[in-house]
mmCIF file of C-alpha atoms in Angstrom:
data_model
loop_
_atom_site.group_PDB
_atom_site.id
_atom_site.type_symbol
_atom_site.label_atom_id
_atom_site.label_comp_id
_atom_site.label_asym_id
_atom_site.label_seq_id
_atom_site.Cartn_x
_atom_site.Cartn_y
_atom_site.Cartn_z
ATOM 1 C CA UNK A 1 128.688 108.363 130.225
ATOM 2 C CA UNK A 2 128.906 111.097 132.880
ATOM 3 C CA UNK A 3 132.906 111.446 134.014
ATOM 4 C CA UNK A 4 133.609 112.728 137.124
ATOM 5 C CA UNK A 5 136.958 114.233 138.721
ATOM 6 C CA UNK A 6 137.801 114.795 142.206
ATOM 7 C CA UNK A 7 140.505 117.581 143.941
ATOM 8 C CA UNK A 8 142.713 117.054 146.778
ATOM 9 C CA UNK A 9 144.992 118.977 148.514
ATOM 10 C CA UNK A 10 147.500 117.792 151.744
ATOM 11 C CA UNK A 11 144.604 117.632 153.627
ATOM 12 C CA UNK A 12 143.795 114.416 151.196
ATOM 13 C CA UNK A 13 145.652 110.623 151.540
ATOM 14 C CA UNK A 14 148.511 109.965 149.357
ATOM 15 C CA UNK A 15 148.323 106.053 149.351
ATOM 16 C CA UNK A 16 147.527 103.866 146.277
ATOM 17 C CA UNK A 17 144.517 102.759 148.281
ATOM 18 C CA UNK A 18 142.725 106.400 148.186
ATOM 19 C CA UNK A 19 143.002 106.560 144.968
ATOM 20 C CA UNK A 20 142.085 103.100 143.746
ATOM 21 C CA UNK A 21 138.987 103.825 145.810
ATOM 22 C CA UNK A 22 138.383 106.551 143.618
ATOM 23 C CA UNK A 23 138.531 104.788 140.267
ATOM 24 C CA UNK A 24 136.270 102.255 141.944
ATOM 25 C CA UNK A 25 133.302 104.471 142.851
ATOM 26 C CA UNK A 26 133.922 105.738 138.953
ATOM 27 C CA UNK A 27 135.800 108.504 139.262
ATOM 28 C CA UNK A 28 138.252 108.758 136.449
ATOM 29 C CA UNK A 29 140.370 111.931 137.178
ATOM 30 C CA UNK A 30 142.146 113.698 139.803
ATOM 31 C CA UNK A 31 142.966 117.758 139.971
ATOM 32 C CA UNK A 32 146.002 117.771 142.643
ATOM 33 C CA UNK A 33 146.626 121.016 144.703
ATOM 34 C CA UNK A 34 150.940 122.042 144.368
ATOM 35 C CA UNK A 35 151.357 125.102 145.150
ATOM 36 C CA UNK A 36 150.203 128.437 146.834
ATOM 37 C CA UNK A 37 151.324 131.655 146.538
ATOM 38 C CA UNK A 38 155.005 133.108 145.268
ATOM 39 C CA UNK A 39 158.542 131.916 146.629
ATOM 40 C CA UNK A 40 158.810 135.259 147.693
ATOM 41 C CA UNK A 41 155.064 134.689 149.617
ATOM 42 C CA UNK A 42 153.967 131.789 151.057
ATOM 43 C CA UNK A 43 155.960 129.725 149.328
ATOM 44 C CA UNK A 44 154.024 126.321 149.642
ATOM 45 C CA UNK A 45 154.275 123.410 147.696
ATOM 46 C CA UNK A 46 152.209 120.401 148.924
ATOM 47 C CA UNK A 47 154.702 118.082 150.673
ATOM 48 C CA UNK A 48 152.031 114.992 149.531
ATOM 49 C CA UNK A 49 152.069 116.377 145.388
ATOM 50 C CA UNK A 50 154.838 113.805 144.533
ATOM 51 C CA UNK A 51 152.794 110.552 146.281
ATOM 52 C CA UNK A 52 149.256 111.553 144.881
ATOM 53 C CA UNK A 53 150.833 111.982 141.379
ATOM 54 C CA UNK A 54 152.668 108.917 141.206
ATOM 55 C CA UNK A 55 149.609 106.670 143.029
ATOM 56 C CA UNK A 56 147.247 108.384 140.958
ATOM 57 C CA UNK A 57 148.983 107.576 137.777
ATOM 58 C CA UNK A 58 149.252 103.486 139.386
ATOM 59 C CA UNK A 59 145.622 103.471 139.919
ATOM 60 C CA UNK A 60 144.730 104.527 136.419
ATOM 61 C CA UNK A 61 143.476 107.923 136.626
ATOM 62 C CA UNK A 62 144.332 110.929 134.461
ATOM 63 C CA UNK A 63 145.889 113.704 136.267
ATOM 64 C CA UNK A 64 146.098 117.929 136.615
ATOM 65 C CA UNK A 65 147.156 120.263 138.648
ATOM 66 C CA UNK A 66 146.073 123.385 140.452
ATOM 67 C CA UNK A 67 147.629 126.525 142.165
ATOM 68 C CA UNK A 68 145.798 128.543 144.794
ATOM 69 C CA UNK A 69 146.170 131.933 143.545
ATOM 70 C CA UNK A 70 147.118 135.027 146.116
ATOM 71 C CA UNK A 71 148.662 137.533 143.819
ATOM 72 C CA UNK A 72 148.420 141.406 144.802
ATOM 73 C CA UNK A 73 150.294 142.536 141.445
ATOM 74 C CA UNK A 74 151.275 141.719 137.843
ATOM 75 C CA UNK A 75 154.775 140.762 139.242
ATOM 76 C CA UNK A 76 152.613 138.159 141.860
ATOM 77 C CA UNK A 77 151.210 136.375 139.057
ATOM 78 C CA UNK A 78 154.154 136.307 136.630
ATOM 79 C CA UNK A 79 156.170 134.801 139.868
ATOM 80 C CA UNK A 80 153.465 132.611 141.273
ATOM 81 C CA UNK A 81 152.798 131.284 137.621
ATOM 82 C CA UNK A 82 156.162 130.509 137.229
ATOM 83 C CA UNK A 83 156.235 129.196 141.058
ATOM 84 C CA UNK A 84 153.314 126.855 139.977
ATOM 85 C CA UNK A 85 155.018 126.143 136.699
ATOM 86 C CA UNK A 86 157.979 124.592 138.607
ATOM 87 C CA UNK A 87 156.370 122.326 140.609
ATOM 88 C CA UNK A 88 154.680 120.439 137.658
ATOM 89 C CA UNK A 89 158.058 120.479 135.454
ATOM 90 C CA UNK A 90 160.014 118.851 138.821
ATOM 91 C CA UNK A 91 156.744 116.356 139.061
ATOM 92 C CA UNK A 92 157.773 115.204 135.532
ATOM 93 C CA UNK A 93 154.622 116.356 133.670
ATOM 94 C CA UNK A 94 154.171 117.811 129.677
ATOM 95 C CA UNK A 95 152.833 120.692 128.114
ATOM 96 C CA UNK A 96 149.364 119.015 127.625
ATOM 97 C CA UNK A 97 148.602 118.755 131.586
ATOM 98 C CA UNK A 98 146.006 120.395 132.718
ATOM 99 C CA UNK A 99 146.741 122.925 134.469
ATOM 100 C CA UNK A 100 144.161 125.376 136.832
ATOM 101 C CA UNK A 101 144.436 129.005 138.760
ATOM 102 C CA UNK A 102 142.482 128.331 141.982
ATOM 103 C CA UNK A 103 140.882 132.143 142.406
ATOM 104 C CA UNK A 104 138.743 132.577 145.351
ATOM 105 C CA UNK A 105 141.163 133.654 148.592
ATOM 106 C CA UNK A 106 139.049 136.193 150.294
ATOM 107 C CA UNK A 107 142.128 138.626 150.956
ATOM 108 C CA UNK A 108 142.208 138.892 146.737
ATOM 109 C CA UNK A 109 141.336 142.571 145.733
ATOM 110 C CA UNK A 110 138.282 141.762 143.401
ATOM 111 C CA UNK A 111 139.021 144.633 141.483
ATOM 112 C CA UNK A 112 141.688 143.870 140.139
ATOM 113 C CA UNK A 113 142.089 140.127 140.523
ATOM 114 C CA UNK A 114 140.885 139.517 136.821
ATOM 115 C CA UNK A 115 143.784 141.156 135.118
ATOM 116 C CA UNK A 116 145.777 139.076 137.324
ATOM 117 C CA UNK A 117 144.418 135.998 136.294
ATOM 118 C CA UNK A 118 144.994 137.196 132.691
ATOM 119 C CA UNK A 119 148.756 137.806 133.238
ATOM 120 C CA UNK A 120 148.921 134.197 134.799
ATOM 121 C CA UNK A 121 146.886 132.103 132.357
ATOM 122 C CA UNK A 122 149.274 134.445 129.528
ATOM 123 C CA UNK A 123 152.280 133.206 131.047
ATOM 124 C CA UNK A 124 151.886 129.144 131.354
ATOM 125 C CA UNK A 125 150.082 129.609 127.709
ATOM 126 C CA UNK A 126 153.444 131.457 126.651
ATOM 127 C CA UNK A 127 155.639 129.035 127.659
ATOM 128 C CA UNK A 128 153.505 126.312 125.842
ATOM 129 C CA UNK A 129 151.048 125.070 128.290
ATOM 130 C CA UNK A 130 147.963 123.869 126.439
ATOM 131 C CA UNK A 131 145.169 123.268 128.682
ATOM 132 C CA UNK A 132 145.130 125.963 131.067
ATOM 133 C CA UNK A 133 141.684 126.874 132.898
ATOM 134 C CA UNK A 134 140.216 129.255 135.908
ATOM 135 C CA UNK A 135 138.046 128.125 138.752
ATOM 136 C CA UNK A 136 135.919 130.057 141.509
ATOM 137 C CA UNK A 137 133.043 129.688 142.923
ATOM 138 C CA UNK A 138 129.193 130.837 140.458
ATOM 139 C CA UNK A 139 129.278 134.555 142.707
ATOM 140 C CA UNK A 140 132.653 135.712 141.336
ATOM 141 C CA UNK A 141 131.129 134.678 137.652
ATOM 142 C CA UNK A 142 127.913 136.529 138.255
ATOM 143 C CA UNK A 143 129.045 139.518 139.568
ATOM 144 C CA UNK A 144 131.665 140.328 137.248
ATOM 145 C CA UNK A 145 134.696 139.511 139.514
ATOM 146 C CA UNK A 146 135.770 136.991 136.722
ATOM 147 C CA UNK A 147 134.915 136.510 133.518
ATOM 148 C CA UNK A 148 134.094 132.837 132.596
ATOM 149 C CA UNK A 149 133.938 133.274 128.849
ATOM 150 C CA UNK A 150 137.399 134.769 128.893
ATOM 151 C CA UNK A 151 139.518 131.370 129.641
ATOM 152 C CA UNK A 152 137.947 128.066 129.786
ATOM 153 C CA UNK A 153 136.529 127.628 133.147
ATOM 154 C CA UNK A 154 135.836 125.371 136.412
ATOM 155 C CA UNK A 155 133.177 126.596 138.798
ATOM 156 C CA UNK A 156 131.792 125.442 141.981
ATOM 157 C CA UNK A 157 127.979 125.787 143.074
ATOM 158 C CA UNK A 158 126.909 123.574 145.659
ATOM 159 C CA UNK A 159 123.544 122.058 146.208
ATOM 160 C CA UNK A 160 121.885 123.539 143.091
ATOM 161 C CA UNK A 161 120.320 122.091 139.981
ATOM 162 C CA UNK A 162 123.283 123.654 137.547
ATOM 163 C CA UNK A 163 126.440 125.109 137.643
ATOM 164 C CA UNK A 164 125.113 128.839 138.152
ATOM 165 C CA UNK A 165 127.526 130.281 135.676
ATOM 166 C CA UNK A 166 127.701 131.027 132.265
ATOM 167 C CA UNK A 167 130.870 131.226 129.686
ATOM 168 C CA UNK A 168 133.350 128.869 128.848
ATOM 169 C CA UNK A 169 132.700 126.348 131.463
ATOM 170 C CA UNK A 170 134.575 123.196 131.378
ATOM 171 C CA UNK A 171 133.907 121.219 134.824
ATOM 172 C CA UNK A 172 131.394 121.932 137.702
ATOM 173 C CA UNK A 173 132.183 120.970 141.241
ATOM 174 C CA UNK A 174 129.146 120.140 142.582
ATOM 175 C CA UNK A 175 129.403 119.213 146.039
ATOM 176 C CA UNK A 176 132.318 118.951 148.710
ATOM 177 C CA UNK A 177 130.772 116.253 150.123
ATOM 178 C CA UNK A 178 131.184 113.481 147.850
ATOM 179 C CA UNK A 179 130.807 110.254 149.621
ATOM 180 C CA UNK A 180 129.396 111.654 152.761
ATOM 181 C CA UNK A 181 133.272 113.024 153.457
ATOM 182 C CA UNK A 182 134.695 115.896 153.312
ATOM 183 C CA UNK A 183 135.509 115.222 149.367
ATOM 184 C CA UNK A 184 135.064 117.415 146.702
ATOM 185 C CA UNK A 185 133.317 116.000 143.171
ATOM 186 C CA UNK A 186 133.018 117.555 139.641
ATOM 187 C CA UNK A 187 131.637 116.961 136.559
ATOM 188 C CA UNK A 188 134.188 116.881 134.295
ATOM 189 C CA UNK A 189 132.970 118.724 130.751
ATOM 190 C CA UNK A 190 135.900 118.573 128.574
ATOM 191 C CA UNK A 191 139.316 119.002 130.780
ATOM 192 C CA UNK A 192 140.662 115.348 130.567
ATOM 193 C CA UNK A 193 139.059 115.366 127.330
ATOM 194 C CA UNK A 194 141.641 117.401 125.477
ATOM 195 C CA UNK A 195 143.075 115.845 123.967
ATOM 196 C CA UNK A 196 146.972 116.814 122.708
ATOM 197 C CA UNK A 197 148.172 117.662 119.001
ATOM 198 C CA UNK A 198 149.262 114.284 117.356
ATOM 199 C CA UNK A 199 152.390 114.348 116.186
ATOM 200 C CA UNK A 200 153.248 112.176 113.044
ATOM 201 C CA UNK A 201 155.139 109.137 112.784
ATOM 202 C CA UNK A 202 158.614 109.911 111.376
ATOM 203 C CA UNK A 203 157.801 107.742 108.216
ATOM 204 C CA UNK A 204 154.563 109.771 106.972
ATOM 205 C CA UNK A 205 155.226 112.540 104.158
ATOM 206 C CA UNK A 206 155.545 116.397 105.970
ATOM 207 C CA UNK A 207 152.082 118.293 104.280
ATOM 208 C CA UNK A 208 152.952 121.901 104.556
ATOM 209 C CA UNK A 209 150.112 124.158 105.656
ATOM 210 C CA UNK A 210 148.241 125.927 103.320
ATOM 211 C CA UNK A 211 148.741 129.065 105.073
ATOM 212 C CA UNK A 212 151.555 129.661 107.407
ATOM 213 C CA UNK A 213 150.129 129.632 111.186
ATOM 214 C CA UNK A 214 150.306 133.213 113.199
ATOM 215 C CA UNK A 215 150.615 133.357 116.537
ATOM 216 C CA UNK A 216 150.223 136.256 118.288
ATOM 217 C CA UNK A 217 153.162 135.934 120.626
ATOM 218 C CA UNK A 218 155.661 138.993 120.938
ATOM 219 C CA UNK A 219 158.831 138.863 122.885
ATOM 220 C CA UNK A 220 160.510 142.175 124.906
ATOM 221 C CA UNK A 221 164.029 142.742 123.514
ATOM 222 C CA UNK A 222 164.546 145.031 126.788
ATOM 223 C CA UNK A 223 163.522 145.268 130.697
ATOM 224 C CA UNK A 224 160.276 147.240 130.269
ATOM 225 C CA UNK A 225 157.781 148.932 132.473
ATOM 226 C CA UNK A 226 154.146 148.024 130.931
ATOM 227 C CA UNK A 227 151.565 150.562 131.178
ATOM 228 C CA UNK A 228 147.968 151.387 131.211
ATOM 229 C CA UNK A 229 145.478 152.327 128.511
ATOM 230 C CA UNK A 230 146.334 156.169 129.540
ATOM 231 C CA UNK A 231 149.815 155.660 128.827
ATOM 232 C CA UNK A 232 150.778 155.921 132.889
ATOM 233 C CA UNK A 233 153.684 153.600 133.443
ATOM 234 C CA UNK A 234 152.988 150.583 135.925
ATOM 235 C CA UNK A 235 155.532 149.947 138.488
ATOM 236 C CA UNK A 236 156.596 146.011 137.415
ATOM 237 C CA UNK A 237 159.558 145.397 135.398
ATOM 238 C CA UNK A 238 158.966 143.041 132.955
ATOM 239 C CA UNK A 239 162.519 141.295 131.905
ATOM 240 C CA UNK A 240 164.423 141.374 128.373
ATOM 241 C CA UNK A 241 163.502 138.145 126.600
ATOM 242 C CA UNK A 242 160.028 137.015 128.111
ATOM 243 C CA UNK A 243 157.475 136.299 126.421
ATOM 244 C CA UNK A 244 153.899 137.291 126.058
ATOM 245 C CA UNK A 245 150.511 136.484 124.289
ATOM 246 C CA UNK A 246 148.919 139.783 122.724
ATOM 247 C CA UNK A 247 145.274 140.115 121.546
ATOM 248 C CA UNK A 248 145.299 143.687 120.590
ATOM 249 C CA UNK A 249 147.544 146.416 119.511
ATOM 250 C CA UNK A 250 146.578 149.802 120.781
ATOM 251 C CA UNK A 251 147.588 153.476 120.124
ATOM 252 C CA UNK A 252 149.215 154.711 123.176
ATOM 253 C CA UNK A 253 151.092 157.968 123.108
ATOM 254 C CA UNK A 254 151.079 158.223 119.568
ATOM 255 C CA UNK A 255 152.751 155.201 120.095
ATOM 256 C CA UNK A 256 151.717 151.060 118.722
ATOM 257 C CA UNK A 257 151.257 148.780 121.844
ATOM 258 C CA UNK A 258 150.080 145.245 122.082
ATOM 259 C CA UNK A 259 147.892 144.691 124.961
ATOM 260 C CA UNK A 260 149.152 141.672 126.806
ATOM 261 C CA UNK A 261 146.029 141.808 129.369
ATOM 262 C CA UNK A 262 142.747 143.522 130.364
ATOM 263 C CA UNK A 263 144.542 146.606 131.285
ATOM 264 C CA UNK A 264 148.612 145.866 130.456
ATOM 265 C CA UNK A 265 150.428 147.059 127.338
ATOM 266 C CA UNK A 266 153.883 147.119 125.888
ATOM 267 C CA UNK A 267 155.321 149.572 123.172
ATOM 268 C CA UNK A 268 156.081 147.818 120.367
ATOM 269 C CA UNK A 269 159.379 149.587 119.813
ATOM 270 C CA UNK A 270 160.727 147.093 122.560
ATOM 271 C CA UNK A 271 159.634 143.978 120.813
ATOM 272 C CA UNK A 272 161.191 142.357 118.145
ATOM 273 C CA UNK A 273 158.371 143.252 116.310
ATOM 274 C CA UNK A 274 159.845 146.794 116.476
ATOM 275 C CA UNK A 275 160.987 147.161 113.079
ATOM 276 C CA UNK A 276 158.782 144.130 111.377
ATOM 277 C CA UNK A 277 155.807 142.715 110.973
ATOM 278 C CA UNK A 278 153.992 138.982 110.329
ATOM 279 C CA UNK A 279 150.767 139.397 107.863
ATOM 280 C CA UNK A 280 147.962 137.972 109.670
ATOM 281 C CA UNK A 281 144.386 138.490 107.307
ATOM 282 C CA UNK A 282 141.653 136.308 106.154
ATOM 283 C CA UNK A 283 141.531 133.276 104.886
ATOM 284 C CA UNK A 284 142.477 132.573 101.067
ATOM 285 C CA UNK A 285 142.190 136.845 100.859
ATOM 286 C CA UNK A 286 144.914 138.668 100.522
ATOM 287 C CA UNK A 287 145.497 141.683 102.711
ATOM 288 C CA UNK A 288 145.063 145.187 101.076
ATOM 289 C CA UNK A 289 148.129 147.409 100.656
ATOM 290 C CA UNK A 290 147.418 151.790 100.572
ATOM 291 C CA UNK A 291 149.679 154.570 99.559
ATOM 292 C CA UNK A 292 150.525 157.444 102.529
ATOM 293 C CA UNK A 293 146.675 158.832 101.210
ATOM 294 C CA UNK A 294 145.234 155.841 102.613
ATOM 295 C CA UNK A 295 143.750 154.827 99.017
ATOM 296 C CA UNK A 296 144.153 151.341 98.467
ATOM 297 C CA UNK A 297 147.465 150.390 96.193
ATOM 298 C CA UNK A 298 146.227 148.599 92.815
ATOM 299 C CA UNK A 299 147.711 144.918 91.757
ATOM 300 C CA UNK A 300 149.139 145.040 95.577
ATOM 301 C CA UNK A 301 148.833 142.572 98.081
ATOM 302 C CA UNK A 302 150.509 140.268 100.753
ATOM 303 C CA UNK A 303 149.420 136.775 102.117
ATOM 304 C CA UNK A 304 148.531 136.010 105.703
ATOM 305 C CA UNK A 305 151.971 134.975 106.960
ATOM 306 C CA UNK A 306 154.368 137.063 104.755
ATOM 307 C CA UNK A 307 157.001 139.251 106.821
ATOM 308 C CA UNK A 308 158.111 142.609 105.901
ATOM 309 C CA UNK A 309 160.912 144.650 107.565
ATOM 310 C CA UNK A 310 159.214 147.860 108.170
ATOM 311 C CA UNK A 311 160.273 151.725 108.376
ATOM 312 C CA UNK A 312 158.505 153.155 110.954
ATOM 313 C CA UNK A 313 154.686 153.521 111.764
ATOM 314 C CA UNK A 314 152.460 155.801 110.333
ATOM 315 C CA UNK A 315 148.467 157.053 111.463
ATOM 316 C CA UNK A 316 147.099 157.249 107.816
ATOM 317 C CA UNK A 317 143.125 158.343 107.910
ATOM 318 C CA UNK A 318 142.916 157.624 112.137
ATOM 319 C CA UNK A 319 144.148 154.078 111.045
ATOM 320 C CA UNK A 320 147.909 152.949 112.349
ATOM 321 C CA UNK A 321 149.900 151.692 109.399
ATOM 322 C CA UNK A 322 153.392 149.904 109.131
ATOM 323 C CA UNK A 323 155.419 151.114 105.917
ATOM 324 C CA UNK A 324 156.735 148.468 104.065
ATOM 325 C CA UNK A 325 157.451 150.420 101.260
ATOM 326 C CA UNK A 326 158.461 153.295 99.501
ATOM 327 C CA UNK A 327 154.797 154.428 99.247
ATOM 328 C CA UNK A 328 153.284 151.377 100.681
ATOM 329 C CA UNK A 329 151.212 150.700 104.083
ATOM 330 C CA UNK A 330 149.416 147.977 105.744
ATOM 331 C CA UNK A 331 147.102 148.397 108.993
ATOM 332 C CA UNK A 332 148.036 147.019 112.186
ATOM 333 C CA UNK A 333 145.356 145.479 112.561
ATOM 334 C CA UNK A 334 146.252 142.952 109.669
ATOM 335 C CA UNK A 335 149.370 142.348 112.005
ATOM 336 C CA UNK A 336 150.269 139.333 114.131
ATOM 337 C CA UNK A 337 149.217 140.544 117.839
ATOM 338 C CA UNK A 338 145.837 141.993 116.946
ATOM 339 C CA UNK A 339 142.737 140.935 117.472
ATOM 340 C CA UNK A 340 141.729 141.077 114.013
ATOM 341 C CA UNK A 341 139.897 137.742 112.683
#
């Protein structure tokens, strides 16, 4: 069965009666508009949010949110994320809402707007959010603006026989029209779907993983200016104690960095990874262990999820190494915050 999900905004009713209509003409899910911008920008939140949430909920439907994204810097989307973050806490909604970054504000600079996005979706994710998406319109898709297989994604193409993107793409808006209004309709492929982690009733046995689970989360033990891939240093300040998703770690400077977004890294001397490390390799394999040669260390291995304190970093054969050892190395890469699978 085809599920459908509409959007609304202030310029929507809040009254039981809208919605009820909704669920009546089939339409099972609602995507409400709170926020725009930064406290220190626009500073909107949608004075109808607290109504549509609450009558949505009465008439049955399963409800998200959305932010309309203006960011100009890192710092934007850090505070607008947060901003955004707020205003579904204060609404009284979990971790498992889903939650979208409304990307299509024509004063956005489209060259940089994607490692914006990155640095918002990064934070909600961070602080536990687990169904976080994108949306803009097919064009931004197509001409590289955005990328749609990056995070899961919700694009609108009107009057066409498909959604005119391709990626990750989780819901189409397909007309704003719906209903011969001014309303707009999607298909919904998979966000009120997800569905959350089930947690176990108190009275069934704890099963320990067979492997301990990594997650590539570091966290800055001091205010720190990020920088780019050329080592120059970026002008935010990002504070002692947040937290960030990494999918890479990079040599910059002669210096380990996790990349925390398309273009955004942070040494990891000013982690708390600085001086240890979280085993993160294949499977039932063990990772390999080499000597300060770079020859692989007989009888030696670790497990994904074992912890070493380390003593310092060390570029053995063009490959960064943590010592964990006397004589004994193990590549980055088989760290927690690469992007090794």
């Amino acid at each position: 069965m085809t599920k459908y999900f509409a959007d609304v905004s202030s310029f929507q009713p809040d009254n039981l009666g809208f919605f009820q209509g909704l669920v009546n003409a089939g339409v099972s899910g609602i995507m409400i508009k709170t926020t725009q911008g930064s406290p220190d920008g626009d500073n909107y939140l949608n004075p109808k949010s607290t109504n549509q949430a609450r009558n949505a909920l009465a008439a049955g439907m399963n409800v998200g949110f959305y932010h309309y994204f203006l960011a100009s810097s890192v710092a934007d989307s850090i505070n607008e994320a947060k901003f955004f973050e707020q205003s579904v806490v204060n609404l009284g909604f979990g971790k498992d809402t889903p939650l979208c970054v409304d990307v299509e504000d024509s004063t956005l600079n489209t060259s940089n707007v994607a490692s914006y996005v990155d640095t918002f979706i990064n934070y909600l994710e961070t602080q536990g959010y687990t169904n976080v998406f994108q949306y803009s319109m097919a064009s931004w898709f197509n001409q590289g603006i955005l990328n749609a297989n990056k995070h899961p994604t919700w694009v609108a193409s009107y009057g066409s026989s498909d959604c005119g993107a391709r990626g990750n793409i989780v819901a189409w808006q397909y007309t704003s029209n719906w209903g011969g209004g001014s309303q707009d309709m999607s298909y919904d492929w998979g966000i009120f779907d997800k569905q959350p982690a089930k947690i176990e009733a108190t009275t069934q046995p704890t099963v320990e993983p067979k492997h301990p689970k990594v997650e590539n989360v570091i966290k800055l033990t001091e205010q720190t200016h990020p920088v780019d891939r050329l080592g120059i240093e970026r002008p935010e300040i990002y504070e002692a104690g947040s937290t960030w998703k990494s999918s890479n770690i990079v040599m910059i400077n002669d210096e380990p960095n996790y990349q925390i977004a398309t273009d955004i890294f942070v040494p990891v001397s000013k982690t708390t990874f600085k001086d240890f490390i979280i085993v993160k390799y294949m499977g039932d394999s063990p990772a390999p262990v080499f000597d300060s040669k770079g020859n692989r260390v007989q009888n030696a291995s670790v497990s994904t999820g074992k912890s070493f304190k380390t003593a310092g970093f060390k570029v053995i054969n063009d490959i960064p190494m943590a010592k964990i050892a006397t004589n004994e190395f193990i590549p980055l890469e088989y760290t927690s915050g690469s992007k090794f699978e």
